XYZ file of C-alpha atoms in Angstrom:
401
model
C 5.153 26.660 6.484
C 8.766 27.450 5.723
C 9.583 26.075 2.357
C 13.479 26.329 2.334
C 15.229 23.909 0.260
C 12.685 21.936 -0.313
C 9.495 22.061 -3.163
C 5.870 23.271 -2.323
C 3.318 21.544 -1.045
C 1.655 21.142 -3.924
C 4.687 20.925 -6.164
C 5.974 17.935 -3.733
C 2.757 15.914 -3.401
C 2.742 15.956 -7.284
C 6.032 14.975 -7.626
C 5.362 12.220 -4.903
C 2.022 11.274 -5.709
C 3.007 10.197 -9.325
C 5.254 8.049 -8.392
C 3.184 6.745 -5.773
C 0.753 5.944 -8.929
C 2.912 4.338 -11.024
C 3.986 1.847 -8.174
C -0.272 1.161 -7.457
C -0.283 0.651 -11.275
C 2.153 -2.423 -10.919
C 0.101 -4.261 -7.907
C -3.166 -3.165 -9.492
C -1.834 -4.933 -12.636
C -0.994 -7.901 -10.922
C -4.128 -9.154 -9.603
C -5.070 -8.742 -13.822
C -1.969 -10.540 -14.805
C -2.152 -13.163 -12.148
C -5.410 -13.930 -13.582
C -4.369 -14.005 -17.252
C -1.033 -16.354 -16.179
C -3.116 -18.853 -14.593
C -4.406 -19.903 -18.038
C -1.114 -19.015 -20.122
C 0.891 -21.128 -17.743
C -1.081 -23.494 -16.349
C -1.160 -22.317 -12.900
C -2.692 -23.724 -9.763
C -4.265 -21.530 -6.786
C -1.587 -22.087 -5.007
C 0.892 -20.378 -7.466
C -1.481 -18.293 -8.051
C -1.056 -17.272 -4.562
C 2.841 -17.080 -4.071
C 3.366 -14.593 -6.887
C 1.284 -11.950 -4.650
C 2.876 -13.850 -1.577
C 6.817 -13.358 -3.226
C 5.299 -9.699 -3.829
C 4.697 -9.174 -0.292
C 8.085 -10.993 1.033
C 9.891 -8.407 -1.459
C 7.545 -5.144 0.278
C 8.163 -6.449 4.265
C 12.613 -6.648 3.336
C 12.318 -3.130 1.650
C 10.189 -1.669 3.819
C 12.838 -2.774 6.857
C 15.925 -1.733 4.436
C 15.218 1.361 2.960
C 13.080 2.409 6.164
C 16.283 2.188 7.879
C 18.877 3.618 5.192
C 16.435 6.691 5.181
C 17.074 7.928 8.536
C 21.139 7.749 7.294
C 21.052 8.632 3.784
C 17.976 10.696 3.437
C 14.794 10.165 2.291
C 15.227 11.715 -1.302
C 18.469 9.271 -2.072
C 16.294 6.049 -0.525
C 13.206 7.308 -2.822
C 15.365 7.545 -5.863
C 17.079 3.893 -5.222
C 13.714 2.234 -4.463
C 11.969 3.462 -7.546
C 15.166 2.459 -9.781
C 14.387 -0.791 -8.496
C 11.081 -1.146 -8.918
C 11.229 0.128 -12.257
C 13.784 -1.716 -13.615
C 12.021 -5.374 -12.099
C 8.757 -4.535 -13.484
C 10.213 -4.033 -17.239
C 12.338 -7.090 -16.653
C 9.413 -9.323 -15.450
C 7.703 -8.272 -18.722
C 10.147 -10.702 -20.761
C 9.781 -13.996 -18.393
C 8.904 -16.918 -19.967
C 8.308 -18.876 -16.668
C 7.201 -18.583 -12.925
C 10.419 -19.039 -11.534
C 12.017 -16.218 -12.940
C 9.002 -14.189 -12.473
C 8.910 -14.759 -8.848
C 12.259 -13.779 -8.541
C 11.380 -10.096 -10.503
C 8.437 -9.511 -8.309
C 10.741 -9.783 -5.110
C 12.909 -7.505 -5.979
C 9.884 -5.109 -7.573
C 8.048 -5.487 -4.126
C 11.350 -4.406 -2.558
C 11.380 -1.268 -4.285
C 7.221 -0.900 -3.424
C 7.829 -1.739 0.225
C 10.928 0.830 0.939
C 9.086 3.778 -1.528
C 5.988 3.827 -0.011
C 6.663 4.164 4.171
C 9.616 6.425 3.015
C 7.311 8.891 0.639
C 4.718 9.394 3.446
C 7.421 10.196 6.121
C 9.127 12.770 3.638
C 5.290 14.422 3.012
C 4.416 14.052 6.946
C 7.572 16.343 7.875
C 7.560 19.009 4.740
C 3.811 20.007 6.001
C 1.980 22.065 8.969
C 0.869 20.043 11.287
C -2.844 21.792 10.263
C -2.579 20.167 6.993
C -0.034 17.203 7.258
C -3.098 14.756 7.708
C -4.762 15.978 4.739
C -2.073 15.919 2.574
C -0.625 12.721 3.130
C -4.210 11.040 2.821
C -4.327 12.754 -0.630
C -0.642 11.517 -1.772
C -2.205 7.818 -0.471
C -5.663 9.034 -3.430
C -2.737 8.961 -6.252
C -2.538 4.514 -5.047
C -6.130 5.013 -6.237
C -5.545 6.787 -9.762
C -2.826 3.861 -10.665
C -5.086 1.216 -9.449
C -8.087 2.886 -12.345
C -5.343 3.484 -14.599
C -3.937 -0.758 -14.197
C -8.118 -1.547 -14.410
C -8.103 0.313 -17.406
C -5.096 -1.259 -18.706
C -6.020 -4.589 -17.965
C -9.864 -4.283 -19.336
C -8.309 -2.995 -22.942
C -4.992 -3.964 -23.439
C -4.761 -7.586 -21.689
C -7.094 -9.674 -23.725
C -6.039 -7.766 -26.963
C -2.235 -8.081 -26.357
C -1.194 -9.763 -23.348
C -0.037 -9.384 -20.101
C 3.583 -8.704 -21.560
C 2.648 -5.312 -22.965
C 0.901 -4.484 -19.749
C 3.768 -4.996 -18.038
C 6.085 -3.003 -20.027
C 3.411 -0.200 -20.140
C 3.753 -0.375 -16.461
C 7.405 0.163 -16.339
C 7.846 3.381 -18.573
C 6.507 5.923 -16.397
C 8.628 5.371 -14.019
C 11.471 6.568 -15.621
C 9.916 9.889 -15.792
C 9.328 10.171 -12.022
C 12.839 9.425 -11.349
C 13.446 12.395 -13.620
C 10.734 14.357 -11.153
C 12.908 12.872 -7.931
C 15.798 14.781 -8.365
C 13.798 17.965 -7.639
C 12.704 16.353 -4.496
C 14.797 18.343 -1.010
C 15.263 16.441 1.930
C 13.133 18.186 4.775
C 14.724 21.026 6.618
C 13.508 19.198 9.586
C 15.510 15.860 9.013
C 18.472 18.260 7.889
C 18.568 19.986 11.053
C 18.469 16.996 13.199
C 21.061 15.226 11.253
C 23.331 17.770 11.896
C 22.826 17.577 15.356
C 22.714 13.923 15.688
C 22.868 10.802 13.659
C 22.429 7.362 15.667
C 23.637 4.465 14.147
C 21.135 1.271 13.214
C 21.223 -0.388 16.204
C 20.526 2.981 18.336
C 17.119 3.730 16.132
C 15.675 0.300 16.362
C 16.633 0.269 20.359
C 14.701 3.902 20.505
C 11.417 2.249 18.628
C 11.544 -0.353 21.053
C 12.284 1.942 23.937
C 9.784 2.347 26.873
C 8.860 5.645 25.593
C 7.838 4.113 21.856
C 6.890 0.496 22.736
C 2.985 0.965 23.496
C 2.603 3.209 19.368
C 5.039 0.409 18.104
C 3.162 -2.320 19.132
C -0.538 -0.982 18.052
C 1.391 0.038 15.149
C 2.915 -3.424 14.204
C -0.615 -5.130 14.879
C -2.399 -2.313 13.038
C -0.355 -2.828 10.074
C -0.289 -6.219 9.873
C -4.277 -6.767 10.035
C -4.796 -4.389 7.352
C -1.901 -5.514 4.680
C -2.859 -9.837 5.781
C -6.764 -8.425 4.677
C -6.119 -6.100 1.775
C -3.767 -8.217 -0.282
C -5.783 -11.762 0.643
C -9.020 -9.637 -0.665
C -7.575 -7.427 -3.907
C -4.734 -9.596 -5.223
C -7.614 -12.269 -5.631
C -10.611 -9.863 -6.470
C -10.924 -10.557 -10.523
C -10.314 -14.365 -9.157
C -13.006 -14.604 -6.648
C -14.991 -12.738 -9.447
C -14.388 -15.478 -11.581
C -15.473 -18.144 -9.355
C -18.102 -16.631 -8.736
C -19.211 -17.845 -12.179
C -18.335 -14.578 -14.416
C -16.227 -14.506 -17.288
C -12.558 -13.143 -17.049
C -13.591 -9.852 -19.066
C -16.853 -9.540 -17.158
C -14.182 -10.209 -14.322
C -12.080 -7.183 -14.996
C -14.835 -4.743 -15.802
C -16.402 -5.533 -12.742
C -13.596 -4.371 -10.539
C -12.538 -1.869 -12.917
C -16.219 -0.504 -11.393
C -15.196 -1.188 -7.888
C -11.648 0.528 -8.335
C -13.407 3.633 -9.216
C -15.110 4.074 -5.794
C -11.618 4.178 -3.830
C -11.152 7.762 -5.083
C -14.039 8.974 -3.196
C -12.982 6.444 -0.370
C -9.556 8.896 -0.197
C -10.999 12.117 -0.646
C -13.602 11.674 2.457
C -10.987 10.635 4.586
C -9.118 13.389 3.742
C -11.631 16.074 4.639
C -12.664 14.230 7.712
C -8.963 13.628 8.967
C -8.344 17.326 10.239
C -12.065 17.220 11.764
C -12.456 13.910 12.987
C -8.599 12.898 14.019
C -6.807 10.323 13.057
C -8.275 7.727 15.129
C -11.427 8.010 14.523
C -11.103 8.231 11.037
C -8.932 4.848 10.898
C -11.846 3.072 13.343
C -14.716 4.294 10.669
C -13.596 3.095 7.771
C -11.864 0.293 8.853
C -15.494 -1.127 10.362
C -16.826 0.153 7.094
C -14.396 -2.305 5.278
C -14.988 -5.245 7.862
C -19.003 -4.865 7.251
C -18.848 -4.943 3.617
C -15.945 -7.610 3.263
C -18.447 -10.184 4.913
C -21.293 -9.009 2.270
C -18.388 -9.375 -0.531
C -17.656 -12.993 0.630
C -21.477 -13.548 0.771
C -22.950 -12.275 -2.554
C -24.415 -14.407 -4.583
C -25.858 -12.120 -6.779
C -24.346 -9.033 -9.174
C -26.102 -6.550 -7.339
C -25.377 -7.467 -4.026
C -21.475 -8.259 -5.290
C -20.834 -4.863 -6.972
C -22.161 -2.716 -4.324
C -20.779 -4.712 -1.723
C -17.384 -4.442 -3.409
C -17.402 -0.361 -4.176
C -18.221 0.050 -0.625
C -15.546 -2.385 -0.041
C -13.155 -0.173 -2.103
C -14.397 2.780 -0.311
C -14.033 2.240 3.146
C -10.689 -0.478 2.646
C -8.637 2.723 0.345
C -9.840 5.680 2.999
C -8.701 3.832 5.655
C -5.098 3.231 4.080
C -4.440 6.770 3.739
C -5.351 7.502 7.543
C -2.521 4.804 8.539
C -0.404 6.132 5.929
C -0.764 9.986 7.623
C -1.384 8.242 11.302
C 1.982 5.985 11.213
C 5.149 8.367 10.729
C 3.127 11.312 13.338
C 3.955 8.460 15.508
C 7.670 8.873 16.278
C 10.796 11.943 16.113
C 12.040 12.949 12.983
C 15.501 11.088 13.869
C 14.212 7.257 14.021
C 10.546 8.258 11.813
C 12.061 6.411 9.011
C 12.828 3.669 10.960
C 9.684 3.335 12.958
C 7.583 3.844 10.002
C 9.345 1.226 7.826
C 9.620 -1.577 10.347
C 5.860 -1.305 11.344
C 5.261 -1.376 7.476
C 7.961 -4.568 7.217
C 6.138 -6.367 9.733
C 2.562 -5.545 8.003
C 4.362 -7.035 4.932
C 3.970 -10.305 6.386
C 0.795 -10.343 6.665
C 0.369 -9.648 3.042
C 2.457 -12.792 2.420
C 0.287 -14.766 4.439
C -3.133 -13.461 2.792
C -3.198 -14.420 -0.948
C -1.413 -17.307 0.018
C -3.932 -18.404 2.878
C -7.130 -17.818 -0.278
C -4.943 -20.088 -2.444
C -4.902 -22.886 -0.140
C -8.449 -22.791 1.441
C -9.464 -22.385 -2.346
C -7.815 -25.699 -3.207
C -8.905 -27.399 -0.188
C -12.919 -25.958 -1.029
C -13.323 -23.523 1.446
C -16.190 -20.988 0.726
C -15.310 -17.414 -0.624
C -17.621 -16.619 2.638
C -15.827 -18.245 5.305
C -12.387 -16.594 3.656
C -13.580 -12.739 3.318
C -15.247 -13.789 7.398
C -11.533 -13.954 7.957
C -10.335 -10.730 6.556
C -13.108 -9.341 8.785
C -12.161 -10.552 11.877
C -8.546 -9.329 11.305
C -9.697 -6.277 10.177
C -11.662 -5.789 13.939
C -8.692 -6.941 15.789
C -6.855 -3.959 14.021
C -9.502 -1.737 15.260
C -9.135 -3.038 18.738
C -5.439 -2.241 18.572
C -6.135 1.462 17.557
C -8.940 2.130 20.180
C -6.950 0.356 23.121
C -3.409 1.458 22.218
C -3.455 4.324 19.830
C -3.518 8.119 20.622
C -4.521 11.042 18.993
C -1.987 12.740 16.891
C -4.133 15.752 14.963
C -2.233 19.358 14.882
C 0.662 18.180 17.085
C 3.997 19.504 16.047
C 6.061 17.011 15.110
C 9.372 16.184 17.401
């Protein structure tokens, strides 16, 4: 691998992969804080469920925006802009005194979120061989797994000491230090080279995602996306909740998960050793059956047993499969419109993880059972499935365009 103006491998997944921590930190924190607001502010499920909803509405505009801007301005100047914002939300949010103003903060820190995340993957995917580009980008997806232990941690110790506020603000600081690490972050000397050759405007990209040629990845893509974001944010946003109603204590709550956050690490690292064996589809159709069995047994369990082993393997198969859509989606489409491609199929995702916690909110209110809502997330997560099997193809050691 040539490694011309631009870090290491190892040097740029580090660099990347912090970040990428620091930003899991923030949504791992939320599902805590959402549960601590709903008794400091009196909130119903259904608030309860727009401030992950406002989260995701925030994700699905930045995702489209920055995925966009990055095939113009570069991914290293949309990566620095998106974790300015995100940073600077998440310390703001910290001094709210209300949910308006809050919702407002988590749109614009879900902005940030959405346009970082599609944009840090397509920077990794073209700075690797195409022997280890899988593997690598599954592992920068395992740092989403460190910040989600690290906002567990957070949450079991400093919440019910001294308040969400402090968790927030805890939150916020390291981010400042990986926009310090971002401006040793190159460009790829692929996206430089066909810059210079070519740079079509907007319109042109979206057209070329759209075109005959693109249409058939788009739209498993698009569907792919969607199912897993509508599943994942309806189940994890709401996990200490559903905890909770499932007759355990808050703190019992967040220890709980904290357990279950710990098994998406190995969830990550499995994928990533089976990606350059197995492919990237079957990989993504594994674990993503693994997460539809053991969401129904999540939604079922009655009992702690049954709930915390049905939830680790939950973890584990929901967080592997992430990182093989996170590696599978940019291989999809040329250097000159993978930023765009990439970041609309994650913008249209987005909405489904608008629709999720919102959807648990209002079948909670209306007394719909935990098991007939996590049956849902199951049969969305086999529809995705269906999408990869009958529309996707195999993308494992192929140069990339």
């Amino acid at each position: 691998m040539s490694i011309t103006n631009h870090p290491s491998e190892r040097k740029l997944l580090g660099v990347a992969g912090l970040a990428w921590l620091f930003d899991a930190m923030d949504v791992g924190m939320l599902s805590f804080i959402i549960a601590a607001l709903k008794t400091e502010w009196d909130l119903n499920e259904v608030q309860m469920g727009w401030i992950g909803s406002v989260s995701s509405i925030g994700m699905a505009v930045g995702a489209l925006i920055f995925g966009m801007m990055a095939d113009r301005i570069g991914r290293k100047n949309v990566l620095i802009l998106t974790l300015l914002l995100f940073s600077v939300g998440g310390g703001l949010s910290a001094l709210t005194t209300g949910i308006s103003i809050f919702l407002v903060l988590r749109f614009f820190v879900g902005m940030g979120l959405g346009g970082e995340l599609p944009v840090a993957s397509t920077l990794v995917s073209e700075s690797v061989s195409a022997e280890k580009r899988g593997r690598i980008v599954v592992l920068l997806e395992s740092f989403w797994a460190g910040g989600w232990i690290v906002a567990a941690l957070i949450s079991y110790f400093i919440i019910p000491v001294y308040g969400w506020r402090i968790a927030l603000i805890i939150g916020a600081l390291p981010a400042f230090y990986a926009i310090y690490l971002r401006w040793n972050i190159h460009d790829s000397s692929k996206f430089i080279a066909k810059t210079k050759e070519n740079k079509p405007s907007l319109w042109q990209n979206i057209a070329e995602v759209w075109s005959r040629k693109y249409v058939r990845r788009t739209v498993m893509l698009w569907v792919l996306w969607f199912c897993v974001v509508f599943s994942y944010y309806g189940m994890f946003l709401w996990l200490p909740s559903v905890v909770v109603l499932k007759g355990f204590s808050l703190v019992r709550s967040f220890q709980y998960v904290l357990i279950m956050t710990l098994a998406q690490l190995p969830g990550y690292f499995t994928a990533a050793w089976l990606i350059e064996k197995w492919g990237r589809k079957s990989v993504l159709v594994v674990y993503l059956l693994g997460t539809a069995v053991f969401a129904y047994f999540f939604g079922t369990a009655t009992t702690l047993p049954l709930l915390l082993t049905s939830g680790i393997l939950l973890s584990f198969f929901n967080l592997g499969a992430w990182g093989a859509l996170y590696a599978y989606s940019p291989e999809q489409y040329p250097t000159v419109i993978r930023g765009t491609g990439t970041g609309m199929a994650a913008a249209f995702g987005r909405i489904g993880g608008i629709f999720g916690p919102l959807l648990v909110g209002y079948l909670i209110v209306r007394h719909v059972s935990i098991t007939s809502i996590f049956t849902i997330f199951c049969v969305s997560i086999i529809i995705g499935v269906i999408a990869v099997l009958v529309l996707g193809k195999e993308t494992k050691n192929k140069e990339l365009a």
